[in-house]
Amino acid sequence: MSISSKYGYVPDNEAISRHLELIAGNLEEITTPDLLKSCFSIMDLTTLANEDTPASVAALVEKVNSFEKDYPDWPLPASVCVYPNFASVVASVRKNPKLHVTTVAGCFPTSQSFLEVKLHEIELAVRGGADEIDIVLALNSFLVGNIDAAGEEIRASRERIDAVAAELGRPVVLKVILETGLLVTPELIADASFLAMENGADFIKTSTGKVKVNATPQSAYVMCECIKKFYEASGKKVGFKAAGGISSAQDAVCYWSIVSTLLGKEWLNKDLFRFGVSRLANQLLTAFEQKTVNYF
């Protein structure tokens, strides 16, 4: 029995396609200046490049610091997302604590290592100042049907995060990346979604941005349907994060519309909805200003 069947969920591909066509046809009509600002406010502004250095990460955070002065009518992004060794850089350079420190961890982007190594990296990231940890589902277990092992890694990550967070006296969010581009069917995406939520994910996230196929409207739709089913069954609200290839204002509005349609207004905030992005910030500013803006 699949995990999804416990929740009475079977993806309806034809219905999903119809609904996505309706959403796509309505994007221009719903795009407003306020919506562009709202999309900006839920961004995890991301740099995950091989050439990242403490200086380059600090420079990105300084741009966010300056943004409050240069665009006083705009919200801050939700966080800056970096590799775990840069958590302390973001934490020390940010001027506003409302800007969270997000790090990928647990041997991102492949999750191919020993669980002990993953947990130690997660702990170091939290101790370094991370407010949010993004880990990758252990596909080496999940794709061969070893669901228990894949779930145990998420649960162990959750427990390590909670133990260190309690010691430090602050909450830390766990996001689980499903890498939906490598899950070849909507059914697998659904099972991965429920597995992550059952084992303690605060958010489920589409992608690392490091494979050929990253976030897609179809995968987002399935994940949001699963979030809704899980909430109906458990009463727990789990967030959704779209990441990888989201580079235009229209992309952002599309995912916003999916979340709004399926989950409602309660999910349209940074506590339950995020974008993982490197290029989107400038595109949202450009769409708002109606001229090219290259701030970040």
C-alpha atoms as a printed R data frame, in Angstrom:
    type eleno elety resid chain resno      x      y       z
1   ATOM     1    CA   MET     A     1  0.000  0.000   0.000
2   ATOM     2    CA   SER     A     2  1.393  3.412  -0.953
3   ATOM     3    CA   ILE     A     3  1.700  6.168   1.611
4   ATOM     4    CA   SER     A     4 -0.704  8.299  -0.425
5   ATOM     5    CA   SER     A     5 -3.467  5.726  -0.131
6   ATOM     6    CA   LYS     A     6 -3.536  6.301   3.642
7   ATOM     7    CA   TYR     A     7 -4.755  9.795   2.857
8   ATOM     8    CA   GLY     A     8 -7.137  8.758   0.093
9   ATOM     9    CA   TYR     A     9 -5.058 10.621  -2.484
10  ATOM    10    CA   VAL     A    10 -4.528  9.633  -6.109
11  ATOM    11    CA   PRO     A    11 -3.223 12.314  -8.520
12  ATOM    12    CA   ASP     A    12 -5.737 13.040 -11.278
13  ATOM    13    CA   ASN     A    13 -3.469 14.039 -14.158
14  ATOM    14    CA   GLU     A    14 -6.257 15.217 -16.454
15  ATOM    15    CA   ALA     A    15 -7.830 17.399 -13.774
16  ATOM    16    CA   ILE     A    16 -4.440 18.810 -12.809
17  ATOM    17    CA   SER     A    17 -3.713 19.732 -16.436
18  ATOM    18    CA   ARG     A    18 -7.088 21.451 -16.795
19  ATOM    19    CA   HIS     A    19 -6.630 23.453 -13.626
20  ATOM    20    CA   LEU     A    20 -3.110 24.491 -14.588
21  ATOM    21    CA   GLU     A    21 -4.361 25.696 -17.974
22  ATOM    22    CA   LEU     A    22 -6.936 27.862 -16.217
23  ATOM    23    CA   ILE     A    23 -4.284 29.256 -13.884
24  ATOM    24    CA   ALA     A    24 -1.913 30.001 -16.774
25  ATOM    25    CA   GLY     A    25 -4.647 31.855 -18.638
26  ATOM    26    CA   ASN     A    26 -5.353 34.106 -15.681
27  ATOM    27    CA   LEU     A    27 -1.838 35.208 -14.680
28  ATOM    28    CA   GLU     A    28 -1.819 38.634 -16.304
29  ATOM    29    CA   GLU     A    29 -5.178 39.492 -14.803
30  ATOM    30    CA   ILE     A    30 -4.117 38.753 -11.217
31  ATOM    31    CA   THR     A    31 -0.624 40.289 -11.395
32  ATOM    32    CA   THR     A    32 -0.662 43.513  -9.383
33  ATOM    33    CA   PRO     A    33  2.055 45.641  -7.738
34  ATOM    34    CA   ASP     A    34  0.992 44.357  -4.319
35  ATOM    35    CA   LEU     A    35  1.234 40.756  -5.481
36  ATOM    36    CA   LEU     A    36  4.759 41.349  -6.811
37  ATOM    37    CA   LYS     A    37  5.752 42.706  -3.398
38  ATOM    38    CA   SER     A    38  4.141 39.731  -1.687
39  ATOM    39    CA   CYS     A    39  6.133 37.332  -3.878
40  ATOM    40    CA   PHE     A    40  9.294 39.244  -2.957
41  ATOM    41    CA   SER     A    41  8.540 38.847   0.752
42  ATOM    42    CA   ILE     A    42  8.553 35.037   0.589
43  ATOM    43    CA   MET     A    43 11.848 34.621  -1.276
44  ATOM    44    CA   ASP     A    44 14.779 32.670   0.096
45  ATOM    45    CA   LEU     A    45 17.381 34.755  -1.755
46  ATOM    46    CA   THR     A    46 19.878 32.065  -2.672
47  ATOM    47    CA   THR     A    47 23.535 31.712  -3.584
48  ATOM    48    CA   LEU     A    48 24.775 28.138  -3.937
49  ATOM    49    CA   ALA     A    49 27.709 28.560  -6.300
50  ATOM    50    CA   ASN     A    50 31.038 26.740  -6.316
51  ATOM    51    CA   GLU     A    51 32.760 30.106  -6.227
52  ATOM    52    CA   ASP     A    52 30.933 31.427  -3.139
53  ATOM    53    CA   THR     A    53 33.298 32.948  -0.573
54  ATOM    54    CA   PRO     A    54 32.755 34.624   2.798
55  ATOM    55    CA   ALA     A    55 33.219 37.963   1.049
56  ATOM    56    CA   SER     A    56 30.721 37.276  -1.738
57  ATOM    57    CA   VAL     A    57 28.096 36.002   0.708
58  ATOM    58    CA   ALA     A    58 28.623 39.021   2.956
59  ATOM    59    CA   ALA     A    59 28.223 41.304  -0.074
60  ATOM    60    CA   LEU     A    60 24.850 39.729  -0.896
61  ATOM    61    CA   VAL     A    61 23.658 40.209   2.679
62  ATOM    62    CA   GLU     A    62 24.845 43.830   2.613
63  ATOM    63    CA   LYS     A    63 22.682 44.366  -0.466
64  ATOM    64    CA   VAL     A    64 19.700 43.131   1.525
65  ATOM    65    CA   ASN     A    65 20.699 45.435   4.374
66  ATOM    66    CA   SER     A    66 20.771 48.376   1.957
67  ATOM    67    CA   PHE     A    67 17.499 47.355   0.357
68  ATOM    68    CA   GLU     A    68 15.490 48.552   3.361
69  ATOM    69    CA   LYS     A    69 16.862 52.046   2.833
70  ATOM    70    CA   ASP     A    70 16.714 52.085  -0.963
71  ATOM    71    CA   TYR     A    71 13.232 50.529  -1.223
72  ATOM    72    CA   PRO     A    72 11.524 51.502   2.047
73  ATOM    73    CA   ASP     A    73  8.063 50.573   0.750
74  ATOM    74    CA   TRP     A    74  9.115 47.011  -0.052
75  ATOM    75    CA   PRO     A    75  9.323 44.058   2.345
76  ATOM    76    CA   LEU     A    76 12.558 42.201   3.013
77  ATOM    77    CA   PRO     A    77 12.993 38.765   1.476
78  ATOM    78    CA   ALA     A    78 12.255 35.972   3.931
79  ATOM    79    CA   SER     A    79 15.836 34.741   4.136
80  ATOM    80    CA   VAL     A    80 19.240 34.416   2.548
81  ATOM    81    CA   CYS     A    81 20.010 30.786   1.659
82  ATOM    82    CA   VAL     A    82 23.634 29.597   1.549
83  ATOM    83    CA   TYR     A    83 25.848 26.576   2.056
84  ATOM    84    CA   PRO     A    84 26.116 25.557   5.734
85  ATOM    85    CA   ASN     A    85 29.648 26.875   6.215
86  ATOM    86    CA   PHE     A    86 28.351 30.391   5.500
87  ATOM    87    CA   ALA     A    87 25.578 30.422   8.123
88  ATOM    88    CA   SER     A    88 27.704 32.453  10.511
89  ATOM    89    CA   VAL     A    89 28.482 34.986   7.765
90  ATOM    90    CA   VAL     A    90 24.811 35.692   7.080
91  ATOM    91    CA   ALA     A    91 23.998 35.741  10.798
92  ATOM    92    CA   SER     A    92 26.751 38.245  11.582
93  ATOM    93    CA   VAL     A    93 26.216 40.580   8.610
94  ATOM    94    CA   ARG     A    94 22.404 40.859   8.558
95  ATOM    95    CA   LYS     A    95 21.083 43.948  10.290
96  ATOM    96    CA   ASN     A    96 17.468 42.867  10.643
97  ATOM    97    CA   PRO     A    97 16.806 39.596  12.535
98  ATOM    98    CA   LYS     A    98 13.578 39.210  10.549
99  ATOM    99    CA   LEU     A    99 15.841 38.205   7.650
100 ATOM   100    CA   HIS     A   100 16.353 34.522   8.375
101 ATOM   101    CA   VAL     A   101 19.498 32.509   7.832
102 ATOM   102    CA   THR     A   102 18.694 29.494   5.655
103 ATOM   103    CA   THR     A   103 21.264 26.839   4.846
104 ATOM   104    CA   VAL     A   104 21.178 23.722   2.785
105 ATOM   105    CA   ALA     A   105 22.648 20.833   4.762
106 ATOM   106    CA   GLY     A   106 22.769 17.058   5.059
107 ATOM   107    CA   CYS     A   107 25.199 16.694   2.149
108 ATOM   108    CA   PHE     A   108 23.250 18.821  -0.319
109 ATOM   109    CA   PRO     A   109 22.493 18.431  -3.214
110 ATOM   110    CA   THR     A   110 22.736 14.625  -3.484
111 ATOM   111    CA   SER     A   111 22.254 13.474   0.126
112 ATOM   112    CA   GLN     A   112 24.804 10.788  -0.733
113 ATOM   113    CA   SER     A   113 26.753 10.182   2.444
114 ATOM   114    CA   PHE     A   114 26.567  8.556   5.843
115 ATOM   115    CA   LEU     A   115 23.672  9.635   8.045
116 ATOM   116    CA   GLU     A   116 26.132 10.506  10.809
117 ATOM   117    CA   VAL     A   117 27.908 12.930   8.457
118 ATOM   118    CA   LYS     A   118 24.603 14.521   7.426
119 ATOM   119    CA   LEU     A   119 23.491 14.993  11.023
120 ATOM   120    CA   HIS     A   120 26.816 16.508  12.037
121 ATOM   121    CA   GLU     A   121 26.644 18.999   9.180
122 ATOM   122    CA   ILE     A   122 23.076 19.904  10.153
123 ATOM   123    CA   GLU     A   123 24.156 20.471  13.765
124 ATOM   124    CA   LEU     A   124 27.090 22.658  12.725
125 ATOM   125    CA   ALA     A   125 24.794 24.743  10.520
126 ATOM   126    CA   VAL     A   126 22.335 25.346  13.366
127 ATOM   127    CA   ARG     A   127 25.135 26.202  15.765
128 ATOM   128    CA   GLY     A   128 26.505 28.553  13.124
129 ATOM   129    CA   GLY     A   129 23.284 30.548  13.156
130 ATOM   130    CA   ALA     A   130 20.886 28.842  10.741
131 ATOM   131    CA   ASP     A   131 17.225 29.588  11.399
132 ATOM   132    CA   GLU     A   132 16.131 27.174   8.671
133 ATOM   133    CA   ILE     A   133 17.656 23.962   7.318
134 ATOM   134    CA   ASP     A   134 16.929 22.556   3.847
135 ATOM   135    CA   ILE     A   135 17.808 18.864   3.446
136 ATOM   136    CA   VAL     A   136 17.349 16.494   0.498
137 ATOM   137    CA   LEU     A   137 15.228 13.347   0.638
138 ATOM   138    CA   ALA     A   138 17.478 10.265   0.606
139 ATOM   139    CA   LEU     A   139 16.674  9.138  -2.919
140 ATOM   140    CA   ASN     A   140 19.183  6.282  -2.621
141 ATOM   141    CA   SER     A   141 16.648  4.688  -0.256
142 ATOM   142    CA   PHE     A   142 13.378  6.120  -1.541
143 ATOM   143    CA   LEU     A   143 13.820  5.167  -5.209
144 ATOM   144    CA   VAL     A   144 14.449  1.508  -4.383
145 ATOM   145    CA   GLY     A   145 11.377  1.320  -2.167
146 ATOM   146    CA   ASN     A   146 13.143  1.507   1.184
147 ATOM   147    CA   ILE     A   147 10.643  4.000   2.510
148 ATOM   148    CA   ASP     A   148 11.415  3.318   6.170
149 ATOM   149    CA   ALA     A   149 15.094  4.213   5.735
150 ATOM   150    CA   ALA     A   150 14.269  7.401   3.829
151 ATOM   151    CA   GLY     A   151 11.769  8.418   6.480
152 ATOM   152    CA   GLU     A   152 14.182  7.621   9.306
153 ATOM   153    CA   GLU     A   153 16.756 10.045   7.857
154 ATOM   154    CA   ILE     A   154 14.195 12.851   7.892
155 ATOM   155    CA   ARG     A   155 13.103 11.959  11.413
156 ATOM   156    CA   ALA     A   156 16.711 11.824  12.644
157 ATOM   157    CA   SER     A   157 17.373 15.221  11.056
158 ATOM   158    CA   ARG     A   158 14.285 16.641  12.747
159 ATOM   159    CA   GLU     A   159 15.399 15.277  16.113
160 ATOM   160    CA   ARG     A   160 18.934 16.637  15.786
161 ATOM   161    CA   ILE     A   161 17.653 20.057  14.761
162 ATOM   162    CA   ASP     A   162 15.201 20.166  17.650
163 ATOM   163    CA   ALA     A   163 17.794 19.080  20.206
164 ATOM   164    CA   VAL     A   164 20.318 21.740  19.180
165 ATOM   165    CA   ALA     A   165 17.622 24.394  18.758
166 ATOM   166    CA   ALA     A   166 16.332 23.704  22.278
167 ATOM   167    CA   GLU     A   167 19.859 24.023  23.641
168 ATOM   168    CA   LEU     A   168 20.257 27.367  21.864
169 ATOM   169    CA   GLY     A   169 16.800 28.569  22.864
170 ATOM   170    CA   ARG     A   170 15.385 29.304  19.418
171 ATOM   171    CA   PRO     A   171 13.189 27.487  16.865
172 ATOM   172    CA   VAL     A   172 14.669 26.109  13.649
173 ATOM   173    CA   VAL     A   173 12.611 25.231  10.574
174 ATOM   174    CA   LEU     A   174 13.149 22.004   8.587
175 ATOM   175    CA   LYS     A   175 12.481 21.961   4.853
176 ATOM   176    CA   VAL     A   176 12.717 18.666   2.946
177 ATOM   177    CA   ILE     A   177 13.642 18.807  -0.739
178 ATOM   178    CA   LEU     A   178 11.946 16.038  -2.722
179 ATOM   179    CA   GLU     A   179 13.927 16.582  -5.956
180 ATOM   180    CA   THR     A   180 10.726 16.176  -7.937
181 ATOM   181    CA   GLY     A   181 12.528 16.220 -11.294
182 ATOM   182    CA   LEU     A   182 13.948 12.794 -10.420
183 ATOM   183    CA   LEU     A   183 10.606 11.421  -9.245
184 ATOM   184    CA   VAL     A   184  9.205 10.267 -12.560
185 ATOM   185    CA   THR     A   185  5.490 10.069 -11.698
186 ATOM   186    CA   PRO     A   186  2.992 12.202  -9.779
187 ATOM   187    CA   GLU     A   187  2.398  9.165  -7.575
188 ATOM   188    CA   LEU     A   188  6.051  9.138  -6.458
189 ATOM   189    CA   ILE     A   189  5.921 12.874  -5.795
190 ATOM   190    CA   ALA     A   190  2.837 12.336  -3.661
191 ATOM   191    CA   ASP     A   191  4.408  9.486  -1.684
192 ATOM   192    CA   ALA     A   192  7.557 11.552  -1.095
193 ATOM   193    CA   SER     A   193  5.435 14.493   0.038
194 ATOM   194    CA   PHE     A   194  3.510 12.479   2.609
195 ATOM   195    CA   LEU     A   195  6.683 10.712   3.793
196 ATOM   196    CA   ALA     A   196  8.417 14.018   4.476
197 ATOM   197    CA   MET     A   197  5.405 15.487   6.263
198 ATOM   198    CA   GLU     A   198  4.868 12.392   8.405
199 ATOM   199    CA   ASN     A   199  8.472 12.526   9.574
200 ATOM   200    CA   GLY     A   200  8.565 16.134  10.682
201 ATOM   201    CA   ALA     A   201  9.033 18.455   7.709
202 ATOM   202    CA   ASP     A   202  7.857 22.018   8.312
203 ATOM   203    CA   PHE     A   203  8.030 22.589   4.536
204 ATOM   204    CA   ILE     A   204  8.229 20.350   1.511
205 ATOM   205    CA   LYS     A   205 10.328 21.773  -1.300
206 ATOM   206    CA   THR     A   206 10.406 20.849  -4.978
207 ATOM   207    CA   SER     A   207 14.038 20.866  -6.001
208 ATOM   208    CA   THR     A   208 17.706 21.587  -5.398
209 ATOM   209    CA   GLY     A   209 18.104 23.530  -8.627
210 ATOM   210    CA   LYS     A   210 21.016 21.195  -9.420
211 ATOM   211    CA   VAL     A   211 19.322 18.688 -11.760
212 ATOM   212    CA   LYS     A   212 17.910 18.965 -15.278
213 ATOM   213    CA   VAL     A   213 14.242 19.282 -14.251
214 ATOM   214    CA   ASN     A   214 13.472 21.399 -11.210
215 ATOM   215    CA   ALA     A   215 10.238 23.073 -10.087
216 ATOM   216    CA   THR     A   216  7.263 22.595 -12.407
217 ATOM   217    CA   PRO     A   217  3.644 23.689 -11.967
218 ATOM   218    CA   GLN     A   218  2.537 20.043 -12.120
219 ATOM   219    CA   SER     A   219  4.824 18.938  -9.284
220 ATOM   220    CA   ALA     A   220  3.804 21.980  -7.251
221 ATOM   221    CA   TYR     A   221  0.127 21.185  -7.779
222 ATOM   222    CA   VAL     A   222  0.560 17.592  -6.579
223 ATOM   223    CA   MET     A   223  2.561 18.682  -3.547
224 ATOM   224    CA   CYS     A   224 -0.026 21.285  -2.573
225 ATOM   225    CA   GLU     A   225 -2.837 18.744  -2.920
226 ATOM   226    CA   CYS     A   226 -0.864 16.481  -0.569
227 ATOM   227    CA   ILE     A   227 -0.333 19.322   1.907
228 ATOM   228    CA   LYS     A   228 -4.096 19.891   1.926
229 ATOM   229    CA   LYS     A   229 -4.836 16.189   2.501
230 ATOM   230    CA   PHE     A   230 -2.235 15.998   5.268
231 ATOM   231    CA   TYR     A   231 -3.702 19.063   6.986
232 ATOM   232    CA   GLU     A   232 -7.203 17.583   6.805
233 ATOM   233    CA   ALA     A   233 -5.946 14.339   8.368
234 ATOM   234    CA   SER     A   234 -3.531 15.703  10.970
235 ATOM   235    CA   GLY     A   235 -4.417 19.335  11.602
236 ATOM   236    CA   LYS     A   236 -0.788 20.298  10.915
237 ATOM   237    CA   LYS     A   237 -0.071 23.034   8.381
238 ATOM   238    CA   VAL     A   238  3.021 22.237   6.319
239 ATOM   239    CA   GLY     A   239  4.581 24.855   4.078
240 ATOM   240    CA   PHE     A   240  5.415 24.654   0.373
241 ATOM   241    CA   LYS     A   241  8.639 25.860  -1.257
242 ATOM   242    CA   ALA     A   242  9.176 26.056  -5.013
243 ATOM   243    CA   ALA     A   243 12.823 26.190  -6.076
244 ATOM   244    CA   GLY     A   244 14.864 25.796  -9.219
245 ATOM   245    CA   GLY     A   245 14.222 27.666 -12.456
246 ATOM   246    CA   ILE     A   246 11.882 30.298 -11.003
247 ATOM   247    CA   SER     A   247 13.329 33.297 -12.791
248 ATOM   248    CA   SER     A   248 10.431 35.505 -13.922
249 ATOM   249    CA   ALA     A   249  7.634 37.417 -12.252
250 ATOM   250    CA   GLN     A   250  5.148 35.298 -14.200
251 ATOM   251    CA   ASP     A   251  6.722 32.117 -12.777
252 ATOM   252    CA   ALA     A   252  6.247 33.460  -9.268
253 ATOM   253    CA   VAL     A   253  2.641 34.484  -9.883
254 ATOM   254    CA   CYS     A   254  1.915 31.028 -11.311
255 ATOM   255    CA   TYR     A   255  3.103 29.273  -8.138
256 ATOM   256    CA   TRP     A   256  1.356 31.872  -5.991
257 ATOM   257    CA   SER     A   257 -1.881 31.098  -7.827
258 ATOM   258    CA   ILE     A   258 -1.436 27.343  -7.319
259 ATOM   259    CA   VAL     A   259 -0.962 27.783  -3.571
260 ATOM   260    CA   SER     A   260 -3.840 30.266  -3.358
261 ATOM   261    CA   THR     A   261 -6.187 27.994  -5.306
262 ATOM   262    CA   LEU     A   262 -5.448 24.801  -3.390
263 ATOM   263    CA   LEU     A   263 -4.512 25.954   0.098
264 ATOM   264    CA   GLY     A   264 -6.103 29.365   0.439
265 ATOM   265    CA   LYS     A   265 -5.087 32.685   1.943
266 ATOM   266    CA   GLU     A   266 -3.799 31.111   5.151
267 ATOM   267    CA   TRP     A   267 -0.802 29.762   3.233
268 ATOM   268    CA   LEU     A   268  0.078 33.023   1.445
269 ATOM   269    CA   ASN     A   269  2.801 34.162   3.829
270 ATOM   270    CA   LYS     A   270  6.446 33.410   4.524
271 ATOM   271    CA   ASP     A   271  5.589 31.023   7.361
272 ATOM   272    CA   LEU     A   272  3.991 28.575   4.904
273 ATOM   273    CA   PHE     A   273  5.150 29.534   1.402
274 ATOM   274    CA   ARG     A   274  8.604 30.204  -0.044
275 ATOM   275    CA   PHE     A   275 10.477 30.607  -3.287
276 ATOM   276    CA   GLY     A   276 14.093 29.469  -3.517
277 ATOM   277    CA   VAL     A   277 15.578 31.914  -6.007
278 ATOM   278    CA   SER     A   278 18.734 33.561  -7.274
279 ATOM   279    CA   ARG     A   279 17.377 35.663 -10.163
280 ATOM   280    CA   LEU     A   280 13.762 36.354  -9.239
281 ATOM   281    CA   ALA     A   281 14.379 39.383  -7.017
282 ATOM   282    CA   ASN     A   282 15.547 41.562  -9.902
283 ATOM   283    CA   GLN     A   283 12.733 40.316 -12.124
284 ATOM   284    CA   LEU     A   284 10.076 41.255  -9.570
285 ATOM   285    CA   LEU     A   285 11.622 44.705  -9.166
286 ATOM   286    CA   THR     A   286 11.791 45.066 -12.955
287 ATOM   287    CA   ALA     A   287  8.133 44.076 -13.384
288 ATOM   288    CA   PHE     A   288  7.105 46.548 -10.690
289 ATOM   289    CA   GLU     A   289  9.223 49.462 -11.957
290 ATOM   290    CA   GLN     A   290  8.539 48.689 -15.639
291 ATOM   291    CA   LYS     A   291 12.247 49.134 -16.346
292 ATOM   292    CA   THR     A   292 15.289 46.901 -15.961
293 ATOM   293    CA   VAL     A   293 16.505 46.695 -12.360
294 ATOM   294    CA   ASN     A   294 19.694 44.840 -11.405
295 ATOM   295    CA   TYR     A   295 19.859 45.455  -7.669
296 ATOM   296    CA   PHE     A   296 20.938 42.014  -6.496
